[in-house]
Coordinates of N, CA and C in Angstrom, one line a residue:
M2 N 5.9 -0.4 7.7 CA 5.6 -1.0 9.0 C 4.7 0.0 9.8
K3 N 3.7 -0.5 10.4 CA 2.8 0.3 11.1 C 3.4 0.9 12.4
T4 N 3.0 2.1 12.8 CA 3.5 2.6 14.1 C 2.9 1.8 15.2
S5 N 3.7 1.4 16.1 CA 3.3 0.5 17.2 C 3.1 1.2 18.5
I6 N 2.0 1.1 19.2 CA 1.7 1.7 20.4 C 1.3 0.7 21.5
L7 N 1.9 0.8 22.7 CA 1.5 -0.1 23.8 C 0.6 0.7 24.7
L8 N -0.5 0.1 25.0 CA -1.5 0.7 26.0 C -1.3 -0.1 27.3
V9 N -1.1 0.6 28.4 CA -1.0 0.0 29.7 C -2.2 0.3 30.5
G10 N -3.0 -0.7 30.9 CA -4.2 -0.4 31.7 C -5.4 -1.3 31.2
R11 N -6.5 -1.1 31.8 CA -7.7 -1.8 31.3 C -8.9 -1.0 31.8
G12 N -10.1 -1.2 31.1 CA -11.3 -0.5 31.4 C -11.9 0.1 30.2
E13 N -13.0 0.8 30.4 CA -13.8 1.3 29.2 C -13.0 2.4 28.5
L14 N -12.3 3.2 29.2 CA -11.5 4.3 28.5 C -10.4 3.7 27.7
V15 N -9.7 2.6 28.2 CA -8.7 1.9 27.5 C -9.2 1.4 26.2
S16 N -10.4 0.7 26.2 CA -11.0 0.1 25.0 C -11.4 1.2 24.1
F17 N -11.9 2.3 24.6 CA -12.3 3.4 23.7 C -11.1 4.0 23.0
I18 N -10.0 4.2 23.7 CA -8.8 4.8 23.0 C -8.2 3.8 22.1
Q19 N -8.2 2.5 22.5 CA -7.6 1.5 21.6 C -8.4 1.5 20.3
G20 N -9.7 1.6 20.3 CA -10.5 1.7 19.1 C -10.2 2.8 18.2
I21 N -10.0 4.0 18.8 CA -9.6 5.2 18.1 C -8.2 5.0 17.4
L22 N -7.3 4.5 18.1 CA -5.9 4.3 17.6 C -6.0 3.3 16.4
C23 N -6.7 2.2 16.6 CA -6.8 1.2 15.5 C -7.4 1.7 14.3
A24 N -8.5 2.6 14.5 CA -9.2 3.2 13.4 C -8.3 4.1 12.6
E25 N -7.3 4.7 13.3 CA -6.3 5.6 12.7 C -5.2 4.9 12.0
G26 N -5.2 3.6 12.1 CA -4.2 2.8 11.4 C -2.9 2.4 12.3
Y27 N -3.0 2.6 13.6 CA -1.9 2.2 14.4 C -2.0 0.8 14.9
Q28 N -0.9 0.1 15.1 CA -0.8 -1.2 15.6 C -0.8 -1.1 17.1
V29 N -1.8 -1.6 17.8 CA -1.9 -1.4 19.3 C -1.8 -2.7 20.0
E30 N -0.9 -2.7 21.0 CA -0.8 -3.8 22.0 C -1.3 -3.3 23.3
Q31 N -1.9 -4.2 24.1 CA -2.5 -3.8 25.4 C -1.9 -4.7 26.5
M32 N -1.6 -4.0 27.6 CA -0.9 -4.7 28.7 C -1.6 -4.2 30.0
E33 N -1.8 -5.1 31.0 CA -2.4 -4.7 32.3 C -1.3 -4.3 33.2
W34 N -1.6 -3.5 34.3 CA -0.7 -3.0 35.2 C 0.0 -4.2 36.0
T35 N -0.7 -5.3 36.1 CA -0.2 -6.5 36.8 C 0.9 -7.1 36.0
D36 N 1.1 -6.8 34.8 CA 2.1 -7.3 33.9 C 3.4 -6.6 34.0
L37 N 3.5 -5.5 34.8 CA 4.7 -4.7 34.8 C 5.9 -5.5 35.3
N38 N 5.6 -6.5 36.1 CA 6.8 -7.3 36.6 C 7.4 -8.2 35.5
R39 N 6.8 -8.2 34.4 CA 7.3 -8.9 33.2 C 8.0 -8.0 32.2
L40 N 8.2 -6.8 32.5 CA 8.7 -5.8 31.5 C 10.0 -6.3 30.9
S41 N 10.9 -6.9 31.7 CA 12.2 -7.3 31.2 C 12.1 -8.4 30.2
E42 N 10.9 -9.1 30.2 CA 10.7 -10.3 29.3 C 10.1 -9.8 28.0
L43 N 9.6 -8.6 28.0 CA 8.8 -8.1 26.8 C 9.8 -7.5 25.8
T44 N 9.4 -7.6 24.5 CA 10.1 -6.9 23.5 C 9.6 -5.5 23.3
L45 N 10.3 -4.5 23.7 CA 9.9 -3.2 23.7 C 10.6 -2.3 22.6
T46 N 11.6 -2.9 22.0 CA 12.5 -2.1 21.1 C 11.7 -1.6 19.9
N47 N 10.7 -2.3 19.4 CA 10.0 -1.8 18.2 C 8.8 -0.9 18.5
L48 N 8.6 -0.6 19.8 CA 7.5 0.3 20.1 C 7.8 1.7 19.8
N49 N 6.8 2.4 19.2 CA 7.0 3.8 18.9 C 6.4 4.7 20.0
M50 N 5.5 4.2 20.9 CA 5.0 5.0 21.9 C 4.4 4.1 23.0
I51 N 4.4 4.6 24.2 CA 3.7 3.9 25.3 C 2.7 4.8 26.0
I52 N 1.5 4.4 26.1 CA 0.5 5.2 26.8 C 0.0 4.5 28.0
L53 N 0.2 5.2 29.2 CA -0.2 4.6 30.5 C -1.5 5.2 30.9
M54 N -2.5 4.3 31.2 CA -3.8 4.8 31.5 C -4.0 4.7 33.0
N55 N -4.3 5.9 33.6 CA -4.5 6.0 35.0 C -6.0 5.9 35.3
E56 N -6.5 4.7 35.0 CA -8.0 4.4 35.3 C -8.1 3.3 36.3
G57 N -8.5 3.6 37.5 CA -8.7 2.6 38.5 C -7.4 2.1 39.1
C58 N -6.3 2.8 38.9 CA -5.0 2.4 39.5 C -4.5 3.5 40.4
H59 N -3.8 3.1 41.5 CA -3.3 4.1 42.4 C -2.2 4.9 41.8
E60 N -2.1 6.2 42.2 CA -1.0 7.0 41.7 C 0.4 6.5 41.9
D61 N 0.6 5.7 43.0 CA 1.9 5.1 43.2 C 2.2 4.0 42.1
T62 N 1.2 3.3 41.7 CA 1.3 2.3 40.7 C 1.7 3.0 39.4
L63 N 1.1 4.2 39.1 CA 1.4 4.9 37.9 C 2.9 5.4 37.9
K64 N 3.3 5.9 39.0 CA 4.7 6.4 39.2 C 5.7 5.2 39.0
H65 N 5.3 4.1 39.6 CA 6.2 2.9 39.5 C 6.3 2.4 38.1
G66 N 5.2 2.5 37.4 CA 5.2 2.2 35.9 C 6.1 3.0 35.1
L67 N 6.0 4.3 35.4 CA 6.9 5.3 34.7 C 8.4 5.0 35.0
E68 N 8.7 4.7 36.3 CA 10.0 4.4 36.7 C 10.5 3.1 36.0
S69 N 9.6 2.1 35.9 CA 10.0 0.9 35.3 C 10.4 1.0 33.9
F70 N 9.6 1.8 33.1 CA 10.0 2.0 31.7 C 11.3 2.7 31.6
V71 N 11.5 3.8 32.4 CA 12.7 4.6 32.3 C 13.9 3.7 32.7
H72 N 13.7 2.9 33.7 CA 14.8 2.0 34.3 C 15.3 1.0 33.2
I73 N 14.4 0.5 32.4 CA 14.9 -0.5 31.4 C 15.3 0.2 30.2
G74 N 15.3 1.5 30.1 CA 15.9 2.2 29.0 C 15.0 2.4 27.8
V75 N 13.7 2.4 28.0 CA 12.8 2.7 26.9 C 13.0 4.1 26.4
T76 N 13.2 4.3 25.1 CA 13.4 5.6 24.6 C 12.2 6.2 23.8
S77 N 11.1 5.4 23.8 CA 9.8 5.8 23.2 C 9.2 6.8 24.0
P78 N 8.4 7.7 23.5 CA 7.6 8.7 24.3 C 6.6 8.0 25.2
L79 N 6.5 8.6 26.4 CA 5.6 8.1 27.5 C 4.5 9.1 27.7
L80 N 3.3 8.7 27.3 CA 2.1 9.6 27.5 C 1.2 9.0 28.6
V81 N 0.8 9.8 29.5 CA -0.1 9.4 30.6 C -1.5 10.0 30.3
I82 N -2.5 9.2 30.3 CA -3.9 9.7 30.2 C -4.6 9.4 31.5
T83 N -5.2 10.4 32.1 CA -5.7 10.2 33.5 C -7.0 11.0 33.7
P84 N -7.8 10.6 34.6 CA -8.9 11.5 35.1 C -8.3 12.8 35.6
K85 N -9.2 13.7 35.9 CA -8.7 15.0 36.5 C -7.9 14.8 37.7
I86 N -6.7 15.4 37.8 CA -5.8 15.2 38.9 C -5.3 16.6 39.3
P87 N -4.8 16.8 40.6 CA -4.2 18.0 41.0 C -3.0 18.4 40.2
P88 N -2.7 19.7 40.0 CA -1.5 20.1 39.2 C -0.2 19.6 39.8
E89 N -0.1 19.5 41.1 CA 1.1 19.0 41.7 C 1.4 17.5 41.3
L90 N 0.3 16.7 41.1 CA 0.5 15.4 40.7 C 1.0 15.3 39.2
I91 N 0.5 16.2 38.4 CA 0.9 16.3 37.0 C 2.4 16.6 37.0
V92 N 2.9 17.5 37.8 CA 4.3 17.8 37.9 C 5.1 16.6 38.3
E93 N 4.6 15.8 39.3 CA 5.3 14.6 39.7 C 5.4 13.6 38.6
L94 N 4.3 13.4 37.8 CA 4.4 12.5 36.7 C 5.4 12.9 35.7
L95 N 5.5 14.1 35.4 CA 6.5 14.6 34.4 C 7.9 14.4 35.0
D96 N 8.0 14.6 36.3 CA 9.3 14.4 36.9 C 9.7 13.0 36.9
Y97 N 8.7 12.1 37.0 CA 9.0 10.6 37.0 C 9.3 10.1 35.6
G98 N 9.2 10.9 34.6 CA 9.5 10.4 33.2 C 8.5 10.6 32.2
A99 N 7.3 11.0 32.5 CA 6.2 11.2 31.5 C 6.6 12.3 30.5
N100 N 6.4 12.1 29.2 CA 6.7 13.2 28.3 C 5.5 14.1 28.0
D101 N 4.3 13.6 28.4 CA 3.1 14.4 28.3 C 2.0 13.8 29.2
V102 N 1.1 14.6 29.7 CA 0.0 14.2 30.6 C -1.3 14.8 30.0
M103 N -2.3 13.9 29.7 CA -3.6 14.4 29.3 C -4.6 14.0 30.3
E104 N -5.5 14.9 30.6 CA -6.6 14.7 31.5 C -7.9 14.5 30.8
A105 N -8.8 13.6 31.4 CA -10.1 13.4 30.9 C -11.0 14.6 31.2
P106 N -12.0 14.9 30.4 CA -12.5 14.1 29.3 C -11.6 14.2 28.1
I107 N -11.5 13.1 27.4 CA -10.6 13.0 26.2 C -11.3 13.4 25.0
H108 N -10.7 14.4 24.3 CA -11.2 14.8 22.9 C -10.4 14.1 21.9
S109 N -10.9 13.2 21.1 CA -10.2 12.4 20.2 C -9.3 13.1 19.3
N110 N -9.7 14.2 18.7 CA -8.9 15.0 17.8 C -7.7 15.6 18.5
V111 N -7.9 16.1 19.7 CA -6.8 16.7 20.5 C -5.8 15.6 20.9
M112 N -6.3 14.4 21.3 CA -5.5 13.3 21.7 C -4.6 12.9 20.5
M113 N -5.2 12.7 19.3 CA -4.4 12.3 18.2 C -3.4 13.3 17.8
A114 N -3.7 14.6 17.9 CA -2.8 15.7 17.5 C -1.6 15.6 18.5
R115 N -1.8 15.4 19.7 CA -0.7 15.3 20.7 C 0.1 14.0 20.5
I116 N -0.5 13.0 20.2 CA 0.2 11.7 19.9 C 1.1 11.9 18.6
R117 N 0.5 12.5 17.6 CA 1.3 12.7 16.4 C 2.5 13.7 16.7
N118 N 2.3 14.6 17.5 CA 3.3 15.6 17.9 C 4.5 14.9 18.6
L119 N 4.1 14.0 19.6 CA 5.2 13.3 20.3 C 5.9 12.3 19.4
L120 N 5.2 11.6 18.5 CA 5.9 10.7 17.6 C 6.8 11.5 16.6
R121 N 6.4 12.7 16.2 CA 7.2 13.5 15.3 C 8.4 14.0 16.0
V122 N 8.3 14.5 17.2 CA 9.4 15.0 18.0 C 10.4 13.9 18.2
F123 N 9.9 12.7 18.7 CA 10.9 11.6 19.0 C 11.5 11.0 17.8
S124 N 10.7 11.0 16.7 CA 11.3 10.5 15.4 C 12.5 11.3 15.0
H125 N 12.3 12.7 15.2 CA 13.4 13.6 14.8 C 14.6 13.4 15.6
V126 N 14.4 13.2 17.0 CA 15.5 13.0 17.9 C 16.2 11.7 17.6
S127 N 15.5 10.6 17.2 CA 16.1 9.3 17.0 C 17.0 9.4 15.8
Q128 N 16.7 10.3 14.8 CA 17.5 10.4 13.6 C 18.8 11.2 13.8
E129 N 18.8 11.9 14.9 CA 20.0 12.7 15.2 C 21.1 11.8 15.9
D130 N 22.3 12.2 15.7 CA 23.4 11.5 16.4 C 23.2 11.8 17.9
E131 N 23.4 10.8 18.7 CA 23.3 11.0 20.1 C 24.5 11.8 20.6
E132 N 24.3 12.7 21.5 CA 25.3 13.4 22.2 C 25.4 13.0 23.6
V133 N 26.4 12.3 24.0 CA 26.5 11.7 25.3 C 27.8 12.1 26.0
I134 N 27.7 12.6 27.2 CA 28.9 12.8 28.1 C 29.1 11.6 29.0
V135 N 30.3 11.1 28.9 CA 30.6 9.9 29.7 C 31.7 10.3 30.8
V136 N 31.3 10.0 32.0 CA 32.3 10.2 33.1 C 32.3 8.9 33.9
H137 N 33.4 8.2 33.7 CA 33.6 6.8 34.3 C 32.4 5.9 33.7
D138 N 31.5 5.4 34.6 CA 30.4 4.6 34.1 C 29.1 5.4 34.1
L139 N 29.2 6.7 34.2 CA 28.0 7.6 34.2 C 27.8 8.1 32.7
K140 N 26.6 8.0 32.2 CA 26.4 8.5 30.9 C 25.2 9.5 30.9
V141 N 25.4 10.7 30.4 CA 24.4 11.7 30.4 C 24.1 12.0 28.9
N142 N 22.9 11.6 28.5 CA 22.5 11.8 27.1 C 21.8 13.2 27.0
L143 N 22.5 14.1 26.3 CA 22.1 15.5 26.2 C 20.8 15.7 25.4
R144 N 20.5 14.7 24.5 CA 19.3 14.9 23.7 C 18.1 14.3 24.3
S145 N 18.2 13.1 24.8 CA 17.0 12.5 25.5 C 16.9 12.9 26.9
R146 N 18.0 13.5 27.5 CA 18.0 13.8 28.9 C 17.9 12.6 29.8
R147 N 18.3 11.5 29.3 CA 18.3 10.3 30.1 C 19.7 10.0 30.7
V148 N 19.8 9.6 31.9 CA 21.0 9.4 32.6 C 21.1 7.9 33.1
S149 N 22.3 7.3 32.9 CA 22.5 6.0 33.4 C 23.8 5.9 34.1
R150 N 23.9 4.9 35.0 CA 25.2 4.6 35.6 C 25.4 3.1 35.7
A151 N 26.5 2.6 35.1 CA 26.7 1.2 35.0 C 25.5 0.5 34.4
G152 N 24.9 1.1 33.4 CA 23.8 0.5 32.7 C 22.4 0.7 33.4
E153 N 22.4 1.2 34.6 CA 21.2 1.4 35.4 C 20.7 2.8 35.2
Y154 N 19.5 3.0 34.7 CA 18.9 4.3 34.4 C 18.5 4.9 35.7
L155 N 18.8 6.2 35.8 CA 18.5 7.0 37.0 C 17.4 7.9 36.8
V156 N 16.4 7.9 37.7 CA 15.2 8.8 37.6 C 15.6 10.1 38.3
L157 N 15.7 11.2 37.5 CA 16.1 12.5 38.0 C 14.9 13.5 37.8
T158 N 14.7 14.4 38.7 CA 13.8 15.5 38.4 C 14.4 16.4 37.3
P159 N 13.7 17.3 36.7 CA 14.3 18.2 35.7 C 15.4 19.0 36.2
K160 N 15.3 19.6 37.5 CA 16.3 20.4 38.0 C 17.6 19.6 38.4
E161 N 17.3 18.3 38.9 CA 18.5 17.5 39.2 C 19.2 17.2 37.9
Y162 N 18.5 16.9 36.8 CA 19.2 16.6 35.6 C 20.0 17.8 35.1
E163 N 19.4 19.0 35.2 CA 20.1 20.2 34.7 C 21.4 20.5 35.6
L164 N 21.3 20.2 36.9 CA 22.5 20.4 37.7 C 23.6 19.4 37.3
L165 N 23.1 18.1 37.1 CA 24.1 17.1 36.7 C 24.7 17.3 35.3
E166 N 23.9 17.8 34.4 CA 24.4 18.1 33.1 C 25.4 19.2 33.2
F167 N 25.1 20.3 34.0 CA 26.1 21.4 34.1 C 27.4 20.8 34.6
L168 N 27.4 20.0 35.7 CA 28.6 19.4 36.2 C 29.3 18.6 35.2
A169 N 28.5 17.8 34.4 CA 29.1 16.9 33.4 C 29.8 17.7 32.3
R170 N 29.2 18.9 31.9 CA 29.8 19.7 30.9 C 31.1 20.3 31.4
H171 N 31.3 20.4 32.7 CA 32.5 21.0 33.3 C 33.2 19.9 34.1
V172 N 33.3 18.7 33.6 CA 33.9 17.6 34.3 C 35.3 18.0 34.7
N173 N 35.7 17.6 35.9 CA 37.1 17.9 36.4 C 37.4 19.4 36.6
E174 N 36.3 20.2 36.6 CA 36.5 21.6 36.9 C 35.8 21.9 38.3
A175 N 36.4 22.7 39.1 CA 35.7 23.1 40.3 C 34.7 24.2 40.0
C176 N 33.4 23.9 40.3 CA 32.3 24.8 39.9 C 31.8 25.5 41.2
P177 N 32.0 26.8 41.2 CA 31.6 27.6 42.4 C 30.1 27.6 42.5
R178 N 29.6 27.6 43.8 CA 28.1 27.7 44.0 C 27.5 28.8 43.3
S179 N 28.1 30.0 43.3 CA 27.5 31.2 42.6 C 27.4 31.0 41.1
V180 N 28.3 30.3 40.5 CA 28.2 30.0 39.1 C 27.1 29.0 38.8
I181 N 27.0 28.0 39.7 CA 25.9 27.0 39.5 C 24.6 27.6 39.7
L182 N 24.4 28.5 40.7 CA 23.2 29.2 40.9 C 22.8 30.0 39.7
R183 N 23.8 30.7 39.1 CA 23.5 31.5 37.9 C 23.1 30.7 36.7
E184 N 23.9 29.6 36.4 CA 23.7 28.8 35.2 C 22.6 27.9 35.3
V185 N 22.3 27.3 36.5 CA 21.3 26.3 36.6 C 19.9 26.9 37.0
W186 N 20.0 27.8 38.0 CA 18.8 28.4 38.5 C 18.5 29.8 37.9
G187 N 19.4 30.4 37.3 CA 19.2 31.7 36.7 C 19.3 32.9 37.6
Y188 N 20.0 32.7 38.8 CA 20.2 33.8 39.7 C 21.4 34.5 39.4
D189 N 21.2 35.8 39.1 CA 22.4 36.6 38.6 C 23.0 37.4 39.8
F190 N 22.6 37.1 41.0 CA 23.2 37.8 42.1 C 23.4 36.8 43.3
A191 N 24.3 37.2 44.2 CA 24.6 36.3 45.3 C 23.4 36.1 46.2
M192 N 23.1 34.9 46.6 CA 21.9 34.6 47.4 C 22.4 33.8 48.6
D193 N 21.7 34.1 49.7 CA 22.0 33.3 50.9 C 21.0 32.1 50.9
T194 N 21.4 31.1 50.1 CA 20.6 29.9 50.0 C 21.4 28.7 49.9
N195 N 20.8 27.6 50.4 CA 21.5 26.3 50.3 C 20.9 25.4 49.3
V196 N 20.2 26.0 48.3 CA 19.5 25.2 47.3 C 20.5 24.3 46.5
V197 N 21.7 24.8 46.2 CA 22.7 24.0 45.5 C 23.1 22.8 46.4
D198 N 23.4 23.0 47.7 CA 23.8 21.9 48.6 C 22.7 20.9 48.7
V199 N 21.4 21.3 48.7 CA 20.3 20.4 48.8 C 20.2 19.5 47.6
Y200 N 20.3 20.1 46.4 CA 20.2 19.3 45.2 C 21.5 18.4 45.0
I201 N 22.6 18.9 45.4 CA 23.8 18.0 45.4 C 23.6 16.8 46.2
K202 N 23.0 17.0 47.4 CA 22.7 15.9 48.3 C 21.7 14.9 47.6
H203 N 20.7 15.4 46.9 CA 19.8 14.5 46.2 C 20.5 13.7 45.1
L204 N 21.4 14.4 44.4 CA 22.1 13.8 43.3 C 23.1 12.7 43.8
R205 N 23.7 13.0 44.9 CA 24.6 12.0 45.5 C 23.9 10.7 45.9
V206 N 22.7 10.8 46.4 CA 21.9 9.6 46.7 C 21.6 8.8 45.4
K207 N 21.3 9.5 44.3 CA 20.9 8.8 43.1 C 22.1 8.3 42.3
V208 N 23.2 9.1 42.3 CA 24.4 8.8 41.4 C 25.4 8.0 42.2
D209 N 25.7 8.3 43.4 CA 26.8 7.7 44.1 C 26.5 6.7 45.2
K210 N 25.3 6.7 45.8 CA 25.0 5.9 47.0 C 25.2 4.4 46.6
G211 N 26.0 3.7 47.5 CA 26.2 2.3 47.3 C 27.2 1.9 46.3
R212 N 27.9 2.9 45.7 CA 29.0 2.6 44.7 C 30.3 2.9 45.3
S213 N 31.3 2.1 44.9 CA 32.6 2.2 45.5 C 33.3 3.5 45.0
I214 N 33.1 3.9 43.7 CA 33.7 5.1 43.2 C 32.7 6.2 43.2
K215 N 33.0 7.3 43.9 CA 32.1 8.4 44.0 C 32.5 9.5 42.9
L216 N 31.5 10.0 42.3 CA 31.7 10.9 41.2 C 31.5 12.4 41.5
I217 N 30.7 12.7 42.5 CA 30.4 14.0 42.9 C 31.2 14.4 44.1
H218 N 32.0 15.4 44.0 CA 33.0 15.8 45.1 C 32.8 17.2 45.5
T219 N 33.0 17.5 46.8 CA 33.0 18.8 47.3 C 34.4 19.4 47.2
V220 N 34.4 20.7 46.7 CA 35.7 21.4 46.6 C 35.5 22.5 47.7
R221 N 36.2 22.3 48.8 CA 36.0 23.1 50.0 C 36.3 24.6 49.7
G222 N 35.4 25.4 50.2 CA 35.5 26.8 50.0 C 35.1 27.3 48.6
I223 N 34.8 26.4 47.7 CA 34.4 26.8 46.3 C 33.0 26.3 45.9
G224 N 32.9 25.0 45.8 CA 31.7 24.4 45.4 C 31.8 22.9 45.1
Y225 N 31.5 22.5 43.9 CA 31.4 21.0 43.6 C 32.1 20.7 42.3
M226 N 32.4 19.4 42.2 CA 33.1 19.0 41.0 C 32.6 17.5 40.6
L227 N 32.5 17.2 39.4 CA 32.2 15.9 38.9 C 33.5 15.3 38.3
H228 N 34.0 14.3 38.9 CA 35.2 13.6 38.4 C 35.4 12.3 39.1
T229 N 36.3 11.5 38.6 CA 36.7 10.2 39.2 C 38.1 10.4 39.9
Q230 N 38.3 9.8 41.0 CA 39.5 10.0 41.7 C 40.6 9.0 41.1

């Protein structure tokens, strides 16, 4: 069976890349950004990779596209190909779920090498047994780093995920702020900082907001705990 790749976008660069992929023997499907509202209707389980083309679309559309694929639980690698963009936008795209970001001009040999690398890495991961921590209806997949609650995938930044993973590994344990700072941020000394509190606040919005059962709890005078009451 041919490796299947979905291209999202349209334009000359999309056609150019589609031609390269087809010449390399990949099965390529193409979808426009306006079709994102039909994602739930599409069959995405057999896709090996999704490439999102940032050509002529607003950056918010690109972020929404990444969120949409993450939300429906796509486990294929997500590659973004874009014109030259600021470094901070690259960071945002990676935080929104992209597994790699390539900037134009596109060198076909480099592009194919990075595609092969993503396919190889994700193929290896898919063959491994999944390691998942379950707390009530929250699932933290330690291999894919994907998090869901009641079947809804949560979009977390890398640091938000690392904090949640730490709490999940120590479920029902009171985790002191100083320990969280050391293990998640790498600070080996006491610091007068509220970074832990700020990130806990962010996590509560994404994990607990609007839900009857709260999972993230404050342990007064100590720190925080992940558990069900």
